[in-house]
Coordinates of C-alpha atoms in Angstrom, one line a residue:
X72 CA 6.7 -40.3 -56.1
X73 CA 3.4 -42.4 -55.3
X74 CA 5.3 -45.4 -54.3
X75 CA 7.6 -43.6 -52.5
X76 CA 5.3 -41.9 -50.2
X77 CA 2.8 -44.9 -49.9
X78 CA 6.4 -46.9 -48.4
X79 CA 7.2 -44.2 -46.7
X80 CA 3.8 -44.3 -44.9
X81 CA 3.8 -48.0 -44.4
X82 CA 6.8 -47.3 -42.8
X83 CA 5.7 -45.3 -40.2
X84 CA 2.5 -47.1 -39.6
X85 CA 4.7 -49.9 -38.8
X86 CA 6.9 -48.1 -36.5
X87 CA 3.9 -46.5 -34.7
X88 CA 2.9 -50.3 -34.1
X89 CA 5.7 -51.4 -32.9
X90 CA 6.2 -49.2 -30.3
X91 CA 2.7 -49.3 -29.6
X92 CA 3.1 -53.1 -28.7
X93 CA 5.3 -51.9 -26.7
X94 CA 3.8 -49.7 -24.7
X95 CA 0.7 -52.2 -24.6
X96 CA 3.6 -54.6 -22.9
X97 CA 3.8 -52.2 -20.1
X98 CA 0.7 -53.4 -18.9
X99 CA 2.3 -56.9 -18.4
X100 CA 4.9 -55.0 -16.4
X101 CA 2.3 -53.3 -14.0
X102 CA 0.6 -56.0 -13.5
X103 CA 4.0 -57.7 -12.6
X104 CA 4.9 -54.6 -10.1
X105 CA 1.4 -54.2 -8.7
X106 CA 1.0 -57.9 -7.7
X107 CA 4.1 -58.5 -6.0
X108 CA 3.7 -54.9 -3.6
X109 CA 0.4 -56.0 -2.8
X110 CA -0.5 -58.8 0.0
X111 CA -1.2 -62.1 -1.3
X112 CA -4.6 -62.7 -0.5
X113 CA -5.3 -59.4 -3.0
X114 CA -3.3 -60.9 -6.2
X115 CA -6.5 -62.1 -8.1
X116 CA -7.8 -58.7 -7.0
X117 CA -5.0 -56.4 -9.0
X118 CA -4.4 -58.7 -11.7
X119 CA -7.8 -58.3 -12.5
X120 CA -8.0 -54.2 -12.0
X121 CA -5.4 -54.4 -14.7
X122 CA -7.1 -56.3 -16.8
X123 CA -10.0 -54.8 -17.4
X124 CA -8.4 -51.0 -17.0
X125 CA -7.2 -52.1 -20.9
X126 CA -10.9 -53.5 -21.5
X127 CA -13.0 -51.3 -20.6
X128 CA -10.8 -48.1 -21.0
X129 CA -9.6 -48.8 -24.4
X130 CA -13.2 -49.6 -25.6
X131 CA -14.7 -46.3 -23.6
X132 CA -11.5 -44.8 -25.0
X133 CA -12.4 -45.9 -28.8
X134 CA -16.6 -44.9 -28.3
X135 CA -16.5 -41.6 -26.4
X136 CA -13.1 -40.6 -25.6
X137 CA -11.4 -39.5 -28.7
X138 CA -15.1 -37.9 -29.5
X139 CA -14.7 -35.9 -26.1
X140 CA -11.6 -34.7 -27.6
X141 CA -12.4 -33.8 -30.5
X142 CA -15.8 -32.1 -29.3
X143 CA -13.7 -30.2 -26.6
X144 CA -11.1 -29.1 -29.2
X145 CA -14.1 -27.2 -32.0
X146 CA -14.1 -30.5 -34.2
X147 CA -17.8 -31.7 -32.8
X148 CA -18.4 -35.0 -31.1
X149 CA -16.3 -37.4 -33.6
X150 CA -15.1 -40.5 -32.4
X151 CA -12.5 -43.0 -33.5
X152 CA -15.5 -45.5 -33.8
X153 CA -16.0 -45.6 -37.6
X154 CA -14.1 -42.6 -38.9
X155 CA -10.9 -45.5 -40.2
X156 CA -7.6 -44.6 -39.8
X157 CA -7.1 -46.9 -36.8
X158 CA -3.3 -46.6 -36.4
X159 CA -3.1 -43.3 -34.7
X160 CA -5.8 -44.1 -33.0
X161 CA -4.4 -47.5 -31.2
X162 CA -0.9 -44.9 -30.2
X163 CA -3.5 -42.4 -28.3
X164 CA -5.3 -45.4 -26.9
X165 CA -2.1 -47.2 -25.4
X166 CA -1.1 -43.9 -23.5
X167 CA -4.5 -43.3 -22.4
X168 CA -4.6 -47.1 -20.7
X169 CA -1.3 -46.4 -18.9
X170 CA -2.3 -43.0 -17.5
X171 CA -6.0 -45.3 -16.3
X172 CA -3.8 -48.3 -15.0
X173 CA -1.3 -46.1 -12.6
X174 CA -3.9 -45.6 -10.5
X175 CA -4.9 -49.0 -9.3
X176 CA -1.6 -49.4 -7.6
X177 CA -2.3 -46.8 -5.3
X178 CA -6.0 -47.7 -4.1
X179 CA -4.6 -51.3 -3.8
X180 CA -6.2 -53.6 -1.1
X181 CA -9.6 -51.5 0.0
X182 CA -11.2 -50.3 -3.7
X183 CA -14.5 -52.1 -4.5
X184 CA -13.6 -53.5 -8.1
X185 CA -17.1 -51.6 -9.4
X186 CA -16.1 -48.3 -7.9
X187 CA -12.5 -48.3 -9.8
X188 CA -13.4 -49.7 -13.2
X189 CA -16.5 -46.8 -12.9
X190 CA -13.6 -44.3 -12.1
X191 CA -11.4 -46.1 -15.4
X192 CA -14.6 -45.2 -17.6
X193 CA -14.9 -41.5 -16.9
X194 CA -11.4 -41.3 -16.9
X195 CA -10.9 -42.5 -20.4
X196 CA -14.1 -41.0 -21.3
X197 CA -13.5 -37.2 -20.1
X198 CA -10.5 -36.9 -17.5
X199 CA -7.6 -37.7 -19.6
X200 CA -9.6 -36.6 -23.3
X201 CA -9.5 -33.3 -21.5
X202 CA -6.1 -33.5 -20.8
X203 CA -4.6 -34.3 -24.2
X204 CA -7.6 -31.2 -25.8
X205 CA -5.7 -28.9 -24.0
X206 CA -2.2 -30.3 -25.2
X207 CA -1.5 -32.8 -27.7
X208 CA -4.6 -33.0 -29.1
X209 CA -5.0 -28.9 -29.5
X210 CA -5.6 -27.8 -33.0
X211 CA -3.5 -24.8 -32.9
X212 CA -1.5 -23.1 -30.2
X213 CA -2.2 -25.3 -26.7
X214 CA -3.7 -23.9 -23.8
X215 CA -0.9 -23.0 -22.1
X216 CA 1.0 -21.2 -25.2
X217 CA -2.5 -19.1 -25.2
X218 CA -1.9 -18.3 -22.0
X219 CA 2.0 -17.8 -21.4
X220 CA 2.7 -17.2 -25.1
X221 CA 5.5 -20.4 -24.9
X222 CA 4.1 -23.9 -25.8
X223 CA 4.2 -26.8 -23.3
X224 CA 7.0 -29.2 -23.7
X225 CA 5.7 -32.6 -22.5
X226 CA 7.3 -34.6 -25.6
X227 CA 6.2 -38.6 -24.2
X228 CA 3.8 -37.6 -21.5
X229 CA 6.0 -37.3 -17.9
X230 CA 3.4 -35.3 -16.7
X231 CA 0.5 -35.5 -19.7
X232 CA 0.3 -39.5 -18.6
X233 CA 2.9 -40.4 -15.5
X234 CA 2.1 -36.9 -13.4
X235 CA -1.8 -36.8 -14.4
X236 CA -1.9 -40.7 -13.5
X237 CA 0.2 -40.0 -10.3
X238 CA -2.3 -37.2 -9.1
X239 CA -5.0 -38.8 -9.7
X240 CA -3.8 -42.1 -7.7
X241 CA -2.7 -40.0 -4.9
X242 CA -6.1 -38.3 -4.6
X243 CA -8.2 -41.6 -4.9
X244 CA -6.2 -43.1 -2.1
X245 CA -6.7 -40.1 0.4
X246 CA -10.6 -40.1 0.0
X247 CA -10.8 -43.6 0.3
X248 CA -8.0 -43.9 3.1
X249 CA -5.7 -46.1 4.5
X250 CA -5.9 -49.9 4.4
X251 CA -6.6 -51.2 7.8
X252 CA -3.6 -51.5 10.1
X253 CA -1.3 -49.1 8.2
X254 CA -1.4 -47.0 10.7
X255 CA -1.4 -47.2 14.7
X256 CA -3.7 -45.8 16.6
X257 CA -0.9 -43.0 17.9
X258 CA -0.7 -42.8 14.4
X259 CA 2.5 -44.3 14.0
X260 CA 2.9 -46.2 10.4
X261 CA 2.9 -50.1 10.4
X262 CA 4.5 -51.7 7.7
X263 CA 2.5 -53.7 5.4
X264 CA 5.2 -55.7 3.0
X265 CA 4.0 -56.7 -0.4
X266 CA 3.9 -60.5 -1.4
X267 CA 6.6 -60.6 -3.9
X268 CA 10.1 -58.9 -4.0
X269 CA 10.5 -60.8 -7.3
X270 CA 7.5 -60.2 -9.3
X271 CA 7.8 -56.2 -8.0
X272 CA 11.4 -56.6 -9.7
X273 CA 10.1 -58.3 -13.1
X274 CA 7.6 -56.3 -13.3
X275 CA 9.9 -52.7 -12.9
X276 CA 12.3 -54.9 -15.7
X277 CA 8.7 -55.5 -17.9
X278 CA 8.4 -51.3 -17.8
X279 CA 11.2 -50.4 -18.5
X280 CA 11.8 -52.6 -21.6
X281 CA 8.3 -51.4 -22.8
X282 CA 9.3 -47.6 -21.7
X283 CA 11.5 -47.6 -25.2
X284 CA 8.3 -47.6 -26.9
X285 CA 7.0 -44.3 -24.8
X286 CA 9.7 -42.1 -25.7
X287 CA 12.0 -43.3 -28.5
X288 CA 8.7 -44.4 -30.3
X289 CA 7.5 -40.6 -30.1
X290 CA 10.0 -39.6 -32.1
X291 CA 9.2 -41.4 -35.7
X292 CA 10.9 -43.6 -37.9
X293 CA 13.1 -41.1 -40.1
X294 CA 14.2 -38.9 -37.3
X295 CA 17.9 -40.0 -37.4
X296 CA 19.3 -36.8 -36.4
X297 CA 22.2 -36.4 -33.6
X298 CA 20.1 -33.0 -32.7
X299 CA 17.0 -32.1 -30.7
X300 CA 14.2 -34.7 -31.5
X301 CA 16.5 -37.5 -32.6
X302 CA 16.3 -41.1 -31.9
X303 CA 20.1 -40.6 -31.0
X304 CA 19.3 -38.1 -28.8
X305 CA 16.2 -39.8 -27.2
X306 CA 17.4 -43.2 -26.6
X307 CA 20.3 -42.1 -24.6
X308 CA 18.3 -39.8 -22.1
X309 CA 15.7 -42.4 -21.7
X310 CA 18.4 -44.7 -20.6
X311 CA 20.9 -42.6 -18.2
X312 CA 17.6 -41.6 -17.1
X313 CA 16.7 -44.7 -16.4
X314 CA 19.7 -45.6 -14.7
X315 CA 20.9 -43.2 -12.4
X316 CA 17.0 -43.0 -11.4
X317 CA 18.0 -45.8 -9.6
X318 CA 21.5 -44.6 -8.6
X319 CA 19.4 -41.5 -6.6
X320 CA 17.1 -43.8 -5.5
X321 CA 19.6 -46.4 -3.6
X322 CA 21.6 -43.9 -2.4
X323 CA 19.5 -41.9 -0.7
X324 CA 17.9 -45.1 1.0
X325 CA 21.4 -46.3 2.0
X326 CA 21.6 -42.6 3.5
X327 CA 18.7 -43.0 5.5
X328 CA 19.1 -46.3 6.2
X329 CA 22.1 -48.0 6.1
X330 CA 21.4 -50.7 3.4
X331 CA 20.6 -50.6 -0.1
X332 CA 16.5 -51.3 -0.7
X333 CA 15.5 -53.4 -3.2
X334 CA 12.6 -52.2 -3.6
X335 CA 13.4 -48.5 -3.5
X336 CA 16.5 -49.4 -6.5
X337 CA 13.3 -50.8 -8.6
X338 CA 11.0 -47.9 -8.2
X339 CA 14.3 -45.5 -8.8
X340 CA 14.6 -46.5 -12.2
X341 CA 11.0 -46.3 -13.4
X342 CA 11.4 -43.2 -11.3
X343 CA 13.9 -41.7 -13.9
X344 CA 12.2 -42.9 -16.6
X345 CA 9.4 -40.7 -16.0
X346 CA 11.6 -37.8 -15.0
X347 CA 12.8 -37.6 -18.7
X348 CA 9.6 -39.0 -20.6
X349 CA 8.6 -35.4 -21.0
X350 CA 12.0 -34.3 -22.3
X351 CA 14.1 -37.0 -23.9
X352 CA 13.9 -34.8 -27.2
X353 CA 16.0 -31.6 -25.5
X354 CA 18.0 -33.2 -22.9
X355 CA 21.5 -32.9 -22.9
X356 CA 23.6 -35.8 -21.8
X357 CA 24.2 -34.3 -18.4
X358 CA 20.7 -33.1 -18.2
X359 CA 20.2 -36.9 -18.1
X360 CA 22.3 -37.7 -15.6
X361 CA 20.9 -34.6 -13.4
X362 CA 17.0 -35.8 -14.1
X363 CA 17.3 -39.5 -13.4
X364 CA 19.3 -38.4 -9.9
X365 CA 17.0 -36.3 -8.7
X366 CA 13.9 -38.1 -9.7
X367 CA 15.5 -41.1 -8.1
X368 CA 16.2 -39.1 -5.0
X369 CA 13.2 -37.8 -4.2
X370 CA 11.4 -40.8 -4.3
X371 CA 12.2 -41.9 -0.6
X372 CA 11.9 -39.0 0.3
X373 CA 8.2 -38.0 -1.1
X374 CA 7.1 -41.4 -0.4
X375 CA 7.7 -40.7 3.9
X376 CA 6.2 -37.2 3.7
X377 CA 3.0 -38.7 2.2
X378 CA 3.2 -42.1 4.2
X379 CA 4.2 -40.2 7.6
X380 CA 2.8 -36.4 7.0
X381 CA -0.2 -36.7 5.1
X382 CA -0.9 -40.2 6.0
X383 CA -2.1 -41.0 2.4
X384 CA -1.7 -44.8 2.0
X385 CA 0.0 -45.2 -1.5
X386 CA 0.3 -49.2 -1.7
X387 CA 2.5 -49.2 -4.8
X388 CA 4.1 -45.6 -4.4
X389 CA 2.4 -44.4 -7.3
X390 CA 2.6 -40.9 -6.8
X391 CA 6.7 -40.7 -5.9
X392 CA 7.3 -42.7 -9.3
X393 CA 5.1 -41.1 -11.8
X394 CA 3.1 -37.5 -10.3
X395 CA 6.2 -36.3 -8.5
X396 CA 9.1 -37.3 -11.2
X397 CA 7.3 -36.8 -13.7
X398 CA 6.6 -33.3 -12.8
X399 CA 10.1 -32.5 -11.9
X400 CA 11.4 -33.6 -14.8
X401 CA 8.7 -31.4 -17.1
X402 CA 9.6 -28.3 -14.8
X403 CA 14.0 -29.3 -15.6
X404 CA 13.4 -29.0 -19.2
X405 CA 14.7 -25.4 -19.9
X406 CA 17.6 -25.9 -17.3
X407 CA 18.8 -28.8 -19.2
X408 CA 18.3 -28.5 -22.2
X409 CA 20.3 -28.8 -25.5
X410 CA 21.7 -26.0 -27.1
X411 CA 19.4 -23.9 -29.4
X412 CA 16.0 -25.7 -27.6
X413 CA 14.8 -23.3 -25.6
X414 CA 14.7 -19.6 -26.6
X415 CA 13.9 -18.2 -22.6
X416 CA 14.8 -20.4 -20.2
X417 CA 12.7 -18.3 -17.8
X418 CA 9.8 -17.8 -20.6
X419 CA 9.7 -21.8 -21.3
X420 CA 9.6 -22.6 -17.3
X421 CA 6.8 -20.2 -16.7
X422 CA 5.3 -22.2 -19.4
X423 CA 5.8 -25.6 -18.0
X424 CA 4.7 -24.5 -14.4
X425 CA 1.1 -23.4 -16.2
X426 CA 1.1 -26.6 -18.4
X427 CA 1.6 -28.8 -14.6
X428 CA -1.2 -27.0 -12.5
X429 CA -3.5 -26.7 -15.4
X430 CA -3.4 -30.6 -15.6
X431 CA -2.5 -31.8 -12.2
X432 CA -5.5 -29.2 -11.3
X433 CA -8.1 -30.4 -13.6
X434 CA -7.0 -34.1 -12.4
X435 CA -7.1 -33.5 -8.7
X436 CA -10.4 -31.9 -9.1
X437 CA -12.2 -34.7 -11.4
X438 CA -10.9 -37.5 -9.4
X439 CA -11.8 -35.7 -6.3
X440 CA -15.5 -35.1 -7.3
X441 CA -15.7 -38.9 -8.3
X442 CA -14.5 -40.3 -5.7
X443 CA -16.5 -38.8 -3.1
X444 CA -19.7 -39.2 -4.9
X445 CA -18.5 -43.3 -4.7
X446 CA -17.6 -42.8 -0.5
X447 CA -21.2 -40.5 -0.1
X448 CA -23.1 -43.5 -1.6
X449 CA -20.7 -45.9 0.1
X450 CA -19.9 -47.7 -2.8
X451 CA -15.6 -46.7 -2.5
X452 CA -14.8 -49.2 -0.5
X453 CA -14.7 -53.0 0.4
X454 CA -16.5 -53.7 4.2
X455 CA -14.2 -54.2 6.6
X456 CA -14.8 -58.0 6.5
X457 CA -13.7 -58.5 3.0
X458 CA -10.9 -56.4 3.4
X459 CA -9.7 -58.6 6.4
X460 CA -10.4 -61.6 4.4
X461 CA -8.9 -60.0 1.3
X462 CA -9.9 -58.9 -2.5
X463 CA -9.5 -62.6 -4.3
X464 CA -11.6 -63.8 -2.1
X465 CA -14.6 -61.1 -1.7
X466 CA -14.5 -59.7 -5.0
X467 CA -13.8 -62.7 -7.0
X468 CA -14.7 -66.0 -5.4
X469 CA -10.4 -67.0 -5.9
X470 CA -7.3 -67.4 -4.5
X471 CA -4.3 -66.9 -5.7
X472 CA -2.3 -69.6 -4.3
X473 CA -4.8 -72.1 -3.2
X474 CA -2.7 -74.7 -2.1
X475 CA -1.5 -72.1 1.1
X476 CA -5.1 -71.3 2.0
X477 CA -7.4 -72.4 4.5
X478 CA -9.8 -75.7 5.4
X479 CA -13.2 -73.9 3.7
X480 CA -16.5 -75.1 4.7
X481 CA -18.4 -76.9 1.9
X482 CA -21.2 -74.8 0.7
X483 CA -22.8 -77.6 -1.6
X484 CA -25.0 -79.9 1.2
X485 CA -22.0 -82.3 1.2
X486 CA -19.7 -80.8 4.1
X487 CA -20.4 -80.8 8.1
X488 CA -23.5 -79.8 9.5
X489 CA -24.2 -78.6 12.4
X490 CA -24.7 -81.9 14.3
X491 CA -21.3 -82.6 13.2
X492 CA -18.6 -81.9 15.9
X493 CA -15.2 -81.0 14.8
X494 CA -12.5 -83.6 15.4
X495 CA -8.9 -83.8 15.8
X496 CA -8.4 -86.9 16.2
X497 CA -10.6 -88.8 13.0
X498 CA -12.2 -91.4 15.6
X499 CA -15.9 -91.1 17.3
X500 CA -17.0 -90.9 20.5
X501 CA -16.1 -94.6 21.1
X502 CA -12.4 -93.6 20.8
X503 CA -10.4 -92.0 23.7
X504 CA -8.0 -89.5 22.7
X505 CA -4.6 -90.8 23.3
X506 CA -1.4 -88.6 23.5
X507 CA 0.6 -91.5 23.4
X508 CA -0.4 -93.4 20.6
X509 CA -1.2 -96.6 22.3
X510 CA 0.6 -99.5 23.9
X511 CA 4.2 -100.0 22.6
X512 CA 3.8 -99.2 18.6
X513 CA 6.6 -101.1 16.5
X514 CA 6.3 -97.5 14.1
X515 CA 7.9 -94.3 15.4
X516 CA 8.0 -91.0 13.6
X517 CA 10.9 -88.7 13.9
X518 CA 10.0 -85.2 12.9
X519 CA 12.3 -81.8 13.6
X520 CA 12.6 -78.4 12.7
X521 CA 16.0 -77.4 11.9
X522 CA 17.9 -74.4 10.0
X523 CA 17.9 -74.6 6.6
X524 CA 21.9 -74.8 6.0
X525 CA 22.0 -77.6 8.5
X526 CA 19.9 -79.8 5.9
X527 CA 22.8 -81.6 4.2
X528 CA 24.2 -82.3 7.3
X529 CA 20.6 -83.5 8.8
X530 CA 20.5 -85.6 5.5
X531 CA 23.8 -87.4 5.7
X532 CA 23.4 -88.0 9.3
X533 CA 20.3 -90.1 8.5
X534 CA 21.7 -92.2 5.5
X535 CA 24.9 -92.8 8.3
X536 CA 22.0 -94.9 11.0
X537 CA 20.5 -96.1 8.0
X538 CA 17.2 -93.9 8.1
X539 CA 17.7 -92.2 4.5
X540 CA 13.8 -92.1 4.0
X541 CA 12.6 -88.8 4.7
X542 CA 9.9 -85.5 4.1
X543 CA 11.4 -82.3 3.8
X544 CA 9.0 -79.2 3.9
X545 CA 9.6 -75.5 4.1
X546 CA 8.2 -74.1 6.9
X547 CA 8.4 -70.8 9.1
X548 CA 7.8 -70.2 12.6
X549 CA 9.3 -68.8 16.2
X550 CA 11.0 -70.1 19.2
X551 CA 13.9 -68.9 21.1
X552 CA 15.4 -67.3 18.3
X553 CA 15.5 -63.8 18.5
X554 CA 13.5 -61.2 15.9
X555 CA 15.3 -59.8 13.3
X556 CA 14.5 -56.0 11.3
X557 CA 13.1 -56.7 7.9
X558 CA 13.0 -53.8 5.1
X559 CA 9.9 -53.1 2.7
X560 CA 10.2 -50.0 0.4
X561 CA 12.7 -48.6 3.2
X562 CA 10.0 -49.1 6.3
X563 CA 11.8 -51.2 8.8
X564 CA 9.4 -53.9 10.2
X565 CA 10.0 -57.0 12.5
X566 CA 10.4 -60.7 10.9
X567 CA 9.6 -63.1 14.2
X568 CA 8.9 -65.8 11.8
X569 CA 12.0 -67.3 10.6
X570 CA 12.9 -69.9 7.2
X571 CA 13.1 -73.6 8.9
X572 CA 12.7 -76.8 7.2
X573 CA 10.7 -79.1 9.2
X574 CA 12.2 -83.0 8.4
X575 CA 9.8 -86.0 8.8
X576 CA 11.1 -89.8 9.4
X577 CA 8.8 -92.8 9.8
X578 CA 11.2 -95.8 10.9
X579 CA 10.3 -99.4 12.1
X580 CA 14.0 -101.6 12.3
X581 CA 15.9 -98.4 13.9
X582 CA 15.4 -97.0 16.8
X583 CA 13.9 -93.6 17.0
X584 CA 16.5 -92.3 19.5
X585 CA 18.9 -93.3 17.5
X586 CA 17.7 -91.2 15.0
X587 CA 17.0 -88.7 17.0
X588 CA 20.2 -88.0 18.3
X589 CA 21.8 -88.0 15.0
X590 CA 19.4 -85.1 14.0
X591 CA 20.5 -83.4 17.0
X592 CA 24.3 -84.1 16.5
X593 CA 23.8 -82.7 13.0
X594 CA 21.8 -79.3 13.5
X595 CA 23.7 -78.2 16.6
X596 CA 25.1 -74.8 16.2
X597 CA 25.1 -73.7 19.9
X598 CA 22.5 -70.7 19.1
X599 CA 19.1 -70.3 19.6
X600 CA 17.1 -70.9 17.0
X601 CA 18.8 -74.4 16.2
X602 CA 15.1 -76.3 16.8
X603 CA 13.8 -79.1 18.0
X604 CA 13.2 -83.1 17.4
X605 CA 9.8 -84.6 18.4
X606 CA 9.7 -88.6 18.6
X607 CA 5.9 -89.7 18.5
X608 CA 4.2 -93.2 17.8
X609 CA 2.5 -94.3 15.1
X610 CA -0.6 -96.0 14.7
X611 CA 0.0 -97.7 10.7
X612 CA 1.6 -97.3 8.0
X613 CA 0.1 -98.0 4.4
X614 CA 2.7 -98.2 1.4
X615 CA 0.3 -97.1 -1.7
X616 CA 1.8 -99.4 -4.6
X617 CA 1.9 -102.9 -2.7
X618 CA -1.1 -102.6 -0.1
X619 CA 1.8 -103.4 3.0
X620 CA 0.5 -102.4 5.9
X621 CA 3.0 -102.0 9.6
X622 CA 6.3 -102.2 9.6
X623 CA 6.1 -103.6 6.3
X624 CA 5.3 -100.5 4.5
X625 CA 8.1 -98.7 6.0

């Protein structure tokens, strides 16, 4: 009987690590998600907010957290710091981190760095210890069963970790307010699209993967039931969850708008998922299906009402996908539950509605107290300089992707001065600026900007006058052509800057109109925004491997 309970609890421990890997991988998928709804001159900036959410909140988390708990629940102040028994632990900690983390996509683009890992600390240290005293962590009957006489159902945390983390997103990003230019100054919304359609995508994919270990990992190793609290039972309402999240989601912004958003499908499903994380235990199948649709639904639709009502600037829609699903999915659970798992339907909801303003209360009202002590001693916010400039740059001395930014101005004693004047043509005041390179240069460049599906055509045109040496670069810009409507999260927006490729040829033995007039011949659709061809001299040419200078080199 010794060896088979010492297997049996090696068992477990292992399951609870798995899925606590997991869950730890959902922090790859927020920082995925985050990055790519957030401008790209703020990338560094939110990869690094997620970073060291999992430093410093796990390490607050392992010091002073779980000792808060345990103090608040009649145990004394006994932290996970030394006591052993590090397994259960590491679970608590990797829900903690992702209730800290949802936040930072909601005070993207304008948090000072200090102010939000401060606001990571006391929220692993008290905030969210507080949370799980009153619930999870409760030695006896929870607060709310105190109270009401039914326990709280919240079986993975939909409103114990998604809801709380909402909330407390949605109230750090009103006191600290909109980034600048959401808004007009009629107070008409301007749309601000994200970097990234693809890593916001990847990153929902990362969640959801890593959402298995949140609710099919609650449920233990040896539950193999078909009943309430079975694996069975779990992993299939975490999944049609999951997937008509989206369903809602899409179809309510093809409703509103005609198309099918991207962005809006993505957020649907993680949408869903945190409908059901609270009841994937006592869900029947349908009750699925109902949770995901309506969790998906109201996403577009709470998203406008606190973009366009309350004017609340939630970057990464924090609040839609985790504090408002998550709630309505902990206030379905007696109308969809399984058979035999509620004993009052009307009991058990009165219960649940305590359970969500007890926490959503407590939440609103710490992060509301924190956050204005950061704004009274003006530490809330980056200046309005830095957030012009952006985060990677302010707060971290980076970019991103440095090989799209700016000339910068040497800092080190060895760029221009002052007596230096700034050139654009690399000669001295001996030179005269000439627009016409000269007298009769044997070198001619052909350069063009042309649609992108007319680059095959460009290209074989070319190799046809014998000019098959050529540059290709992507490039963007605006002409004749006419604006089109882009789409971010629903938000209609105008795109004046369209895809071109811009095509370079250097030719010395053909002759430049030549060349030119195949380009045109080529690219001609009739429309505006075909391009144009520019034919201008140049001065030399210098071929790198031989030394050929002239015509020579080309």
């Amino acid at each position: 009987m010794t060896e088979l309970a010492t297997a049996v609890e090696a068992i477990n421990n292992t399951w609870i690590l798995t899925v606590s890997f997991l869950i730890f991988f959902m922090h790859a998928g927020f920082a995925m998600l985050e990055a790519g709804q957030v401008r790209s001159k703020n990338v560094a900036n939110q990869l690094t907010k997620n970073m060291l959410t999992w430093a410093v909140g796990v390490t607050v988390f392992f010091l002073i957290g779980t000792g808060f708990t345990s103090l608040v629940t009649g145990g004394g102040f006994a932290p996970a710091a030394g006591a052993g028994g590090y397994v259960s632990w590491f679970y608590g900690a990797v829900f903690a981190m992702t209730a800290a983390t949802i936040v930072s996509g909601a005070v993207a683009g304008r948090a000072k760095l200090r102010a939000y890992v401060t606001y990571t600390f006391l929220l692993a240290a008290v905030i969210y210890p507080m949370v799980i005293a009153m619930t999870w962590s409760a030695p006896g009957a929870g607060l709310v069963e105190q109270i009401t006489g039914t326990a709280f159902a919240d079986f993975a945390g939909g409103t114990i970790v998604h809801g709380m983390g909402g909330v407390a997103g949605l109230t750090a990003a009103a006191i600290l307010g909109p980034r600048m230019d959401r808004y007009a100054e009629d107070g008409s919304l301007n749309v601000i699209p994200g970097h990234s359609m693809t890593f916001a995508v990847l990153g929902t994919l990362m969640l959801c993967f890593g959402w298995y270990g949140f609710n099919v990992g609650t449920a233990g190793a040896f539950d193999l039931g078909t009943g309430a609290n079975s694996l069975s039972l779990i992993v299939m309402t975490t999944t049609i969850a999951m997937a008509t999240g989206a369903i809602g989601a899409a179809g309510v912004a093809y409703l509103k708008a005609g198309k099918v958003d991207t962005l809006y499908t993505a957020n649907g499903m993680l949408a869903g998922l945190a409908g059901i994380t609270a009841i994937p235990n006592t869900t029947s199948w349908w009750g699925a299906i109902v949770v995901g649709l309506i969790a998906g639904a109201q996403l577009p639709i709470v998203f406008e009402f606190v973009s366009e009502k309350l004017k609340i600037d939630d970057v990464c829609a924090v609040f839609p996908v985790h504090g408002s699903a998550g709630i309505l999915g902990t206030l379905m659970m007696p109308f969809v539950a399984v058979p035999g798992a509620v004993d009052s339907v009307a009991n058990q909801f009165i219960a649940q509605l305590v359970g969500v303003v007890i926490i959503c209360g407590w939440t609103l009202t710490a992060t509301a107290i924190i956050w204005y002590a950061f704004k009274a001693m003006g530490e809330a916010r980056v200046t309005p300089d830095h957030e012009q400039d952006g985060l990677d740059i302010a707060e971290h001395g980076v970019e991103t992707y440095p090989e799209f930014g700016g000339d910068r101005v040497a800092t080190d004693g060895f760029g221009p001065t002052d007596d230096d004047e700034i050139r654009t043509d690399g000669g001295s005041d001996d030179h005269e600026i000439r627009t016409d390179g000269g007298e009769d240069p044997d070198l001619k460049m052909v350069f063009s900007v042309v649609r992108p599906e007319k680059l095959g055509d460009v290209k074989k045109a070319l190799a046809e006058v014998g000019a098959p040496s050529l540059t290709v670069t992507n490039v963007s810009g605006r002409g004749s052509q006419p604006a089109k409507k882009g789409s971010w999260r629903g938000e209609e927006y105008t795109v004046d800057l369209h895809q071109k490729v811009k095509i370079e040829c250097v030719v010395a033995d053909v002759d430049a109109e030549e060349v030119a007039t195949a380009i045109k011949e080529a690219a001609n659709t009739g429309e505006p925004g075909d391009g144009k061809i520019f034919v201008l001299d140049v001065e030399d040419a210098i071929q790198i491997r031989t030394g050929k200078e002239g015509t020579e080199a080309v």
